[in-house]
């Protein structure tokens, strides 16, 4: 969809937005619309990208544009992310400061280690659906924090157009319709959710049909008027408290009031002379992207043929995910060794890789100083990723989620707000896989106020002090391996951003010991991987990535959305 088409679509459903945002009226004189030379945005939905562009044209910067896209995605792509979920925002401002805003959900105060055990066994239906599944949402606090400290526009500026869009409704795309069909029987268990997402005969809306969300529109407007207090300390917190008490949940008004957004120290490592800025724990993404790059730095990827290079990537992923399962958790509760991103540790893991065959990785490794040098020393498909950038030099890489499709499936009555099921990202019981077949250990056990381990990996890559790439992905643990492959494709294989995120990819997460390979991968590589001993599972699509690259030679942005999903990217 080209830019004019965005505006024509917006004009049909969102007249107030057009009058508010544009220095010219694109409907009347499209040829006068200013060229997109000063900013870039890449998201999973054309209307969210349009909202980001509208924020830029209102005078906003990359931070405003990112929040504009995020609040719009909460309307048009609400099965993936929204105000009832959490996010990680990585920002690099024009003055070179990097900020990592942690808006990850927190376990309610009454949460307990064994809250999902029934007769001694983890019942993951409880962590995935219904009243116990949700952590305390952090996205709104994170958006507000980002805007207050780095934006030029107000939260109200960005929420009100999204409220109009929620009220008018918009036709759902193929992905929304598919996820809705899959979630419809669970959504039907909750009358308020059914009222929003199912038709009066109980069937789900289908592709192209319009879903209007009047309660969500009213909630956005209330927050625009009263600020986030409406959510964390006012009517929304009361509604959650009431619903949870009546439905066997544990989240209270005090849990909402006690939510804290955290600024964490960004995780900075180096790869072949580039600076890689990742998100620290409770993201596992920053740690393991860095760890895997440290392993790969011991090989000359550029010179390798595609089959040994793909095999090497798979072996690298296995080693990193074995460590993830044991060492990673919320650093405020569990000691996460900084040695995981130590270059020498990466080199020692590289030595374990046999380029002639797949190796069984029995378990986690032993990073240096694992007991003493830990991340809490710092300063004190599902999901979506978006990137924005502006001419001043501000960049945002933001990943947001309510976890699996439609989260807990619970819409809080009278609010239109769909709650996440992020409690499933904790390890409910050692060795018991969650929705993503991930296993965890003590480090990621449930504790009150703790944040579940995440794979979200918003990343920035710098060369000579300038950002040259913002990248991240959606899709559970494949987020980490998608981000790795996009970086390697761009930095090592010189691929343009479209190919870097569009090229067929693989995923290995140690457990289960299966190598998932996109079917679009060349057949000779797939066969070659099998002959090297991998248990290959052909897969239609591994996640959805978004990225923006910057070419210092041409001084131009190159935003790209993943061809696997109907996103959009604008700017130059
Ligand atoms: N909910 C998916 C993740 O944060 O990894």
Short mmCIF file of C-alpha atoms in Angstrom, two decimals, residues 164-551:
data_model
loop_
_atom_site.label_atom_id
_atom_site.label_comp_id
_atom_site.label_asym_id
_atom_site.label_seq_id
_atom_site.Cartn_x
_atom_site.Cartn_y
_atom_site.Cartn_z
CA UNK A 164 -11.35 7.59 16.86
CA UNK A 165 -10.06 4.62 14.94
CA UNK A 166 -11.24 2.21 17.66
CA UNK A 167 -14.68 3.78 17.67
CA UNK A 168 -15.08 3.79 13.88
CA UNK A 169 -13.61 0.31 13.58
CA UNK A 170 -11.45 -0.95 10.76
CA UNK A 171 -11.49 -4.04 8.56
CA UNK A 172 -9.42 -6.83 10.06
CA UNK A 173 -6.56 -8.26 8.04
CA UNK A 174 -5.81 -11.88 7.23
CA UNK A 175 -3.54 -12.38 10.26
CA UNK A 176 -6.07 -10.89 12.70
CA UNK A 177 -8.84 -13.05 11.22
CA UNK A 178 -6.73 -16.22 11.42
CA UNK A 179 -5.71 -15.59 15.03
CA UNK A 180 -9.28 -14.67 15.95
CA UNK A 181 -10.60 -17.92 14.50
CA UNK A 182 -7.99 -19.84 16.52
CA UNK A 183 -8.84 -18.02 19.77
CA UNK A 184 -12.61 -17.82 19.33
CA UNK A 185 -13.59 -20.77 21.54
CA UNK A 186 -11.55 -19.37 24.43
CA UNK A 187 -12.77 -15.81 23.83
CA UNK A 188 -16.33 -17.15 23.95
CA UNK A 189 -15.78 -18.16 27.61
CA UNK A 190 -15.74 -14.46 28.58
CA UNK A 191 -18.93 -12.54 27.66
CA UNK A 192 -17.16 -9.18 27.48
CA UNK A 193 -14.52 -10.58 25.12
CA UNK A 194 -17.16 -12.27 23.01
CA UNK A 195 -19.08 -9.00 22.75
CA UNK A 196 -16.03 -7.29 21.22
CA UNK A 197 -14.49 -9.96 19.05
CA UNK A 198 -17.34 -12.31 18.08
CA UNK A 199 -20.46 -11.64 16.06
CA UNK A 200 -23.91 -11.88 17.61
CA UNK A 201 -24.19 -15.50 16.40
CA UNK A 202 -20.97 -16.33 18.28
CA UNK A 203 -18.79 -16.76 15.19
CA UNK A 204 -15.56 -14.78 14.79
CA UNK A 205 -15.30 -11.82 12.44
CA UNK A 206 -13.57 -12.76 9.21
CA UNK A 207 -10.98 -11.00 7.05
CA UNK A 208 -12.26 -7.66 5.75
CA UNK A 209 -15.07 -7.37 8.31
CA UNK A 210 -15.03 -4.35 10.58
CA UNK A 211 -14.38 -4.67 14.30
CA UNK A 212 -15.31 -1.55 16.28
CA UNK A 213 -14.13 -1.19 19.88
CA UNK A 214 -16.21 1.52 21.53
CA UNK A 215 -15.20 0.70 25.09
CA UNK A 216 -11.53 0.74 24.15
CA UNK A 217 -12.09 4.12 22.47
CA UNK A 218 -13.64 5.43 25.69
CA UNK A 219 -10.70 4.08 27.72
CA UNK A 220 -8.17 5.76 25.44
CA UNK A 221 -10.12 9.03 25.75
CA UNK A 222 -10.26 8.73 29.53
CA UNK A 223 -6.49 8.23 29.68
CA UNK A 224 -6.00 11.16 27.29
CA UNK A 225 -7.99 13.30 29.73
CA UNK A 226 -6.84 11.96 33.10
CA UNK A 227 -3.42 10.46 32.34
CA UNK A 228 -2.24 6.99 33.32
CA UNK A 229 -3.74 7.44 36.83
CA UNK A 230 -7.06 6.47 35.28
CA UNK A 231 -5.49 3.11 34.52
CA UNK A 232 -3.14 2.46 37.44
CA UNK A 233 -4.95 4.22 40.25
CA UNK A 234 -8.51 4.84 39.10
CA UNK A 235 -11.50 3.31 37.31
CA UNK A 236 -9.53 0.70 35.37
CA UNK A 237 -7.79 -0.61 38.49
CA UNK A 238 -11.19 -0.79 40.23
CA UNK A 239 -12.73 -2.71 37.32
CA UNK A 240 -9.85 -5.19 37.30
CA UNK A 241 -10.14 -5.68 41.08
CA UNK A 242 -13.87 -6.32 40.86
CA UNK A 243 -13.61 -8.72 37.92
CA UNK A 244 -10.70 -10.65 39.39
CA UNK A 245 -12.44 -11.12 42.74
CA UNK A 246 -15.56 -12.43 41.01
CA UNK A 247 -13.65 -14.77 38.71
CA UNK A 248 -10.96 -16.42 40.84
CA UNK A 249 -8.15 -14.03 39.88
CA UNK A 250 -5.49 -12.53 42.16
CA UNK A 251 -4.68 -9.16 40.58
CA UNK A 252 -5.83 -6.27 42.75
CA UNK A 253 -6.16 -2.50 42.54
CA UNK A 254 -2.96 -2.31 44.62
CA UNK A 255 -1.08 -4.37 42.06
CA UNK A 256 -1.98 -1.79 39.43
CA UNK A 257 -1.07 1.07 41.75
CA UNK A 258 2.28 -0.53 42.56
CA UNK A 259 3.34 -1.11 38.97
CA UNK A 260 6.75 0.44 38.31
CA UNK A 261 8.31 1.17 34.97
CA UNK A 262 12.08 0.68 35.08
CA UNK A 263 14.95 2.23 33.24
CA UNK A 264 17.63 -0.40 32.82
CA UNK A 265 21.16 -0.12 31.61
CA UNK A 266 21.27 -1.04 27.91
CA UNK A 267 23.41 -4.01 27.09
CA UNK A 268 26.31 -2.96 24.86
CA UNK A 269 28.61 -5.43 23.14
CA UNK A 270 30.78 -5.38 20.03
CA UNK A 271 30.73 -7.48 16.90
CA UNK A 272 33.32 -7.10 14.17
CA UNK A 273 33.77 -3.44 15.07
CA UNK A 274 30.05 -2.65 15.27
CA UNK A 275 28.40 -1.67 18.54
CA UNK A 276 25.37 -3.80 19.32
CA UNK A 277 22.89 -2.27 21.77
CA UNK A 278 20.46 -4.79 23.20
CA UNK A 279 17.85 -4.93 25.93
CA UNK A 280 19.09 -6.37 29.25
CA UNK A 281 17.23 -8.91 31.43
CA UNK A 282 14.35 -9.58 31.97
CA UNK A 283 14.77 -9.70 28.20
CA UNK A 284 16.75 -12.79 27.30
CA UNK A 285 17.06 -11.40 23.78
CA UNK A 286 19.82 -8.87 24.37
CA UNK A 287 21.96 -11.39 26.26
CA UNK A 288 21.60 -14.19 23.75
CA UNK A 289 21.88 -12.12 20.57
CA UNK A 290 25.15 -10.80 22.03
CA UNK A 291 26.25 -14.26 23.16
CA UNK A 292 25.57 -15.78 19.75
CA UNK A 293 27.38 -12.95 17.97
CA UNK A 294 30.35 -13.59 20.29
CA UNK A 295 30.35 -17.22 19.19
CA UNK A 296 29.98 -16.34 15.50
CA UNK A 297 32.77 -13.80 15.62
CA UNK A 298 35.14 -16.76 15.78
CA UNK A 299 34.17 -17.80 12.25
CA UNK A 300 34.43 -16.05 8.89
CA UNK A 301 30.77 -16.13 7.91
CA UNK A 302 31.34 -14.17 4.71
CA UNK A 303 33.62 -16.88 3.34
CA UNK A 304 31.49 -19.83 4.40
CA UNK A 305 29.16 -21.63 2.01
CA UNK A 306 25.44 -21.39 2.89
CA UNK A 307 25.13 -24.95 4.26
CA UNK A 308 28.01 -24.86 6.79
CA UNK A 309 26.98 -21.31 7.72
CA UNK A 310 23.39 -22.40 8.40
CA UNK A 311 24.62 -25.41 10.38
CA UNK A 312 26.90 -23.13 12.41
CA UNK A 313 23.97 -20.82 13.17
CA UNK A 314 21.88 -23.78 14.36
CA UNK A 315 24.65 -25.05 16.64
CA UNK A 316 25.16 -21.55 18.01
CA UNK A 317 21.45 -21.18 18.79
CA UNK A 318 21.43 -24.50 20.65
CA UNK A 319 24.28 -23.46 22.94
CA UNK A 320 22.67 -20.10 23.72
CA UNK A 321 19.23 -21.52 24.44
CA UNK A 322 20.70 -24.19 26.76
CA UNK A 323 22.08 -21.29 28.80
CA UNK A 324 18.80 -19.38 28.56
CA UNK A 325 16.87 -22.28 30.08
CA UNK A 326 19.12 -22.33 33.14
CA UNK A 327 20.52 -18.89 33.81
CA UNK A 328 17.94 -16.34 32.69
CA UNK A 329 15.27 -14.61 34.75
CA UNK A 330 14.34 -11.21 36.17
CA UNK A 331 17.69 -9.78 37.36
CA UNK A 332 15.94 -8.12 40.31
CA UNK A 333 15.20 -11.62 41.64
CA UNK A 334 17.72 -14.03 40.10
CA UNK A 335 21.46 -13.60 39.52
CA UNK A 336 21.95 -13.56 35.74
CA UNK A 337 25.69 -13.87 35.00
CA UNK A 338 27.20 -11.11 32.91
CA UNK A 339 29.76 -13.68 31.80
CA UNK A 340 27.15 -14.95 29.33
CA UNK A 341 28.15 -12.07 27.06
CA UNK A 342 31.88 -12.39 27.72
CA UNK A 343 33.83 -12.69 24.44
CA UNK A 344 36.11 -15.42 25.85
CA UNK A 345 33.10 -17.41 26.98
CA UNK A 346 31.74 -17.05 23.43
CA UNK A 347 35.06 -18.34 22.08
CA UNK A 348 34.96 -21.32 24.47
CA UNK A 349 31.47 -22.19 23.24
CA UNK A 350 32.63 -21.79 19.63
CA UNK A 351 35.21 -24.53 20.28
CA UNK A 352 32.40 -26.95 21.13
CA UNK A 353 30.92 -26.61 17.64
CA UNK A 354 31.71 -29.37 15.17
CA UNK A 355 31.26 -28.05 11.63
CA UNK A 356 30.97 -31.59 10.29
CA UNK A 357 27.96 -32.72 12.34
CA UNK A 358 25.16 -31.70 14.69
CA UNK A 359 26.17 -32.05 18.33
CA UNK A 360 23.92 -32.84 21.27
CA UNK A 361 24.16 -30.08 23.86
CA UNK A 362 23.61 -31.78 27.23
CA UNK A 363 22.85 -28.58 29.17
CA UNK A 364 23.92 -25.12 30.10
CA UNK A 365 27.50 -23.86 30.12
CA UNK A 366 29.47 -22.17 32.89
CA UNK A 367 30.06 -18.50 32.16
CA UNK A 368 32.89 -16.82 34.09
CA UNK A 369 32.17 -15.42 37.56
CA UNK A 370 28.62 -16.76 37.39
CA UNK A 371 28.03 -16.25 41.11
CA UNK A 372 29.55 -12.82 41.53
CA UNK A 373 29.27 -10.79 38.33
CA UNK A 374 25.57 -10.61 37.57
CA UNK A 375 23.15 -8.31 35.77
CA UNK A 376 21.56 -7.02 38.96
CA UNK A 377 24.82 -5.12 39.56
CA UNK A 378 23.49 -2.72 36.99
CA UNK A 379 22.47 0.63 38.46
CA UNK A 380 20.99 -0.35 41.23
CA UNK A 381 3.36 -14.94 17.52
CA UNK A 382 2.46 -13.01 19.14
CA UNK A 383 3.95 -9.79 19.92
CA UNK A 384 4.97 -7.06 17.48
CA UNK A 385 8.09 -5.08 16.81
CA UNK A 386 8.29 -1.57 15.41
CA UNK A 387 11.09 0.84 14.58
CA UNK A 388 11.15 4.59 14.00
CA UNK A 389 13.89 7.09 13.20
CA UNK A 390 14.10 10.80 12.47
CA UNK A 391 16.49 13.25 10.88
CA UNK A 392 17.56 14.66 14.25
CA UNK A 393 19.15 11.31 15.01
CA UNK A 394 16.55 9.81 17.36
CA UNK A 395 15.90 6.09 16.99
CA UNK A 396 13.40 3.74 18.63
CA UNK A 397 13.32 -0.03 18.57
CA UNK A 398 10.24 -1.21 20.49
CA UNK A 399 8.80 -4.69 20.99
CA UNK A 400 5.39 -5.11 22.64
CA UNK A 401 3.22 -8.06 23.52
CA UNK A 402 0.22 -9.42 25.31
CA UNK A 403 1.90 -12.82 24.79
CA UNK A 404 -0.04 -15.43 22.80
CA UNK A 405 -2.88 -14.42 20.47
CA UNK A 406 -5.49 -12.35 22.36
CA UNK A 407 -3.51 -12.84 25.59
CA UNK A 408 -5.56 -14.21 28.49
CA UNK A 409 -8.70 -13.77 26.29
CA UNK A 410 -10.14 -11.61 29.08
CA UNK A 411 -11.50 -8.17 28.22
CA UNK A 412 -12.01 -6.24 31.45
CA UNK A 413 -15.74 -5.38 31.52
CA UNK A 414 -16.63 -1.86 30.47
CA UNK A 415 -13.07 -1.01 29.35
CA UNK A 416 -12.44 -2.86 26.08
CA UNK A 417 -8.97 -3.65 27.42
CA UNK A 418 -7.70 -7.13 26.69
CA UNK A 419 -5.36 -8.51 29.36
CA UNK A 420 -2.14 -10.32 28.62
CA UNK A 421 -1.25 -13.91 29.52
CA UNK A 422 2.36 -13.13 30.33
CA UNK A 423 2.33 -15.34 33.47
CA UNK A 424 2.92 -18.19 31.01
CA UNK A 425 6.38 -16.76 30.29
CA UNK A 426 7.41 -17.79 33.81
CA UNK A 427 8.58 -21.31 34.36
CA UNK A 428 5.48 -22.84 35.98
CA UNK A 429 7.49 -25.91 36.95
CA UNK A 430 11.09 -26.84 36.07
CA UNK A 431 11.19 -28.74 32.80
CA UNK A 432 7.53 -28.13 31.93
CA UNK A 433 7.34 -26.32 28.57
CA UNK A 434 5.28 -23.16 28.18
CA UNK A 435 3.26 -22.10 25.13
CA UNK A 436 6.50 -21.68 23.18
CA UNK A 437 7.85 -25.09 24.30
CA UNK A 438 10.44 -23.20 26.33
CA UNK A 439 11.61 -24.72 29.58
CA UNK A 440 13.02 -22.75 32.47
CA UNK A 441 14.57 -23.19 35.86
CA UNK A 442 14.62 -21.54 39.27
CA UNK A 443 15.83 -18.23 37.82
CA UNK A 444 12.46 -17.82 36.08
CA UNK A 445 10.20 -19.26 38.80
CA UNK A 446 7.17 -17.20 39.82
CA UNK A 447 7.57 -14.70 42.66
CA UNK A 448 5.39 -11.74 43.65
CA UNK A 449 6.40 -8.59 41.78
CA UNK A 450 8.81 -10.47 39.51
CA UNK A 451 8.84 -9.98 35.73
CA UNK A 452 8.60 -13.06 33.55
CA UNK A 453 11.56 -13.75 31.28
CA UNK A 454 11.02 -12.44 27.76
CA UNK A 455 12.51 -13.14 24.36
CA UNK A 456 11.76 -9.65 23.09
CA UNK A 457 14.96 -8.30 21.56
CA UNK A 458 14.73 -4.67 20.45
CA UNK A 459 18.20 -3.93 19.09
CA UNK A 460 20.21 -1.04 17.65
CA UNK A 461 23.44 -1.44 15.70
CA UNK A 462 25.96 1.39 15.54
CA UNK A 463 28.94 2.05 13.27
CA UNK A 464 31.30 4.87 14.11
CA UNK A 465 28.90 6.31 16.63
CA UNK A 466 25.86 6.40 14.31
CA UNK A 467 22.91 4.06 14.35
CA UNK A 468 22.89 2.06 11.12
CA UNK A 469 20.20 -0.46 12.00
CA UNK A 470 17.19 -0.81 14.28
CA UNK A 471 15.78 -4.31 14.35
CA UNK A 472 13.61 -6.69 16.33
CA UNK A 473 10.94 -9.28 15.86
CA UNK A 474 7.80 -11.06 17.04
CA UNK A 475 7.31 -14.76 17.57
CA UNK A 476 8.26 -16.01 21.02
CA UNK A 477 11.78 -17.46 21.21
CA UNK A 478 12.24 -17.09 17.45
CA UNK A 479 12.47 -13.35 18.18
CA UNK A 480 16.04 -13.92 19.35
CA UNK A 481 17.10 -16.01 16.39
CA UNK A 482 15.31 -13.78 13.86
CA UNK A 483 17.13 -10.75 15.25
CA UNK A 484 20.46 -12.59 15.12
CA UNK A 485 19.93 -13.63 11.49
CA UNK A 486 18.85 -10.12 10.41
CA UNK A 487 22.05 -8.69 11.94
CA UNK A 488 24.29 -11.35 10.41
CA UNK A 489 22.59 -11.00 7.01
CA UNK A 490 23.08 -7.25 7.02
CA UNK A 491 26.52 -6.95 8.60
CA UNK A 492 28.27 -10.12 7.41
CA UNK A 493 26.50 -10.88 4.16
CA UNK A 494 25.93 -7.25 3.09
CA UNK A 495 22.24 -7.87 2.47
CA UNK A 496 19.91 -4.90 2.07
CA UNK A 497 17.37 -4.61 4.85
CA UNK A 498 14.54 -6.22 2.84
CA UNK A 499 16.60 -9.36 2.28
CA UNK A 500 18.13 -9.29 5.74
CA UNK A 501 14.69 -9.78 7.26
CA UNK A 502 13.02 -11.48 4.29
CA UNK A 503 15.53 -14.27 3.64
CA UNK A 504 14.49 -17.78 4.76
CA UNK A 505 15.56 -18.46 8.32
CA UNK A 506 16.01 -21.17 10.90
CA UNK A 507 15.35 -21.55 14.62
CA UNK A 508 16.78 -23.88 17.25
CA UNK A 509 16.00 -23.41 20.96
CA UNK A 510 17.92 -26.38 22.38
CA UNK A 511 14.77 -27.95 23.82
CA UNK A 512 13.07 -29.51 21.97
CA UNK A 513 16.14 -30.66 20.01
CA UNK A 514 14.56 -29.80 16.68
CA UNK A 515 15.83 -27.46 13.98
CA UNK A 516 12.96 -25.50 12.48
CA UNK A 517 13.72 -24.43 8.92
CA UNK A 518 11.52 -22.29 6.72
CA UNK A 519 10.30 -24.22 3.71
CA UNK A 520 11.51 -21.38 1.47
CA UNK A 521 15.10 -22.35 2.31
CA UNK A 522 16.95 -23.92 -0.66
CA UNK A 523 16.18 -27.67 -0.75
CA UNK A 524 19.88 -28.57 -0.92
CA UNK A 525 20.47 -26.73 2.38
CA UNK A 526 17.52 -28.47 4.02
CA UNK A 527 18.79 -31.86 2.84
CA UNK A 528 22.34 -30.92 3.85
CA UNK A 529 21.22 -30.02 7.36
CA UNK A 530 19.52 -33.40 7.67
CA UNK A 531 22.66 -35.17 6.53
CA UNK A 532 24.65 -33.29 9.18
CA UNK A 533 22.41 -34.89 11.77
CA UNK A 534 19.83 -32.20 12.48
CA UNK A 535 16.26 -33.21 13.23
CA UNK A 536 14.77 -30.79 10.70
CA UNK A 537 11.17 -29.59 11.01
CA UNK A 538 10.10 -27.67 7.89
CA UNK A 539 8.06 -24.60 8.86
CA UNK A 540 5.94 -22.19 6.87
CA UNK A 541 7.07 -18.99 8.58
CA UNK A 542 9.30 -18.21 11.55
CA UNK A 543 8.04 -14.98 13.07
CA UNK A 544 7.84 -11.41 11.84
CA UNK A 545 10.71 -8.88 11.90
CA UNK A 546 10.80 -5.15 11.27
CA UNK A 547 13.92 -3.07 10.68
CA UNK A 548 15.23 0.29 9.54
CA UNK A 549 18.75 0.69 8.23
CA UNK A 550 20.59 3.92 7.62
CA UNK A 551 23.11 4.38 4.84
#
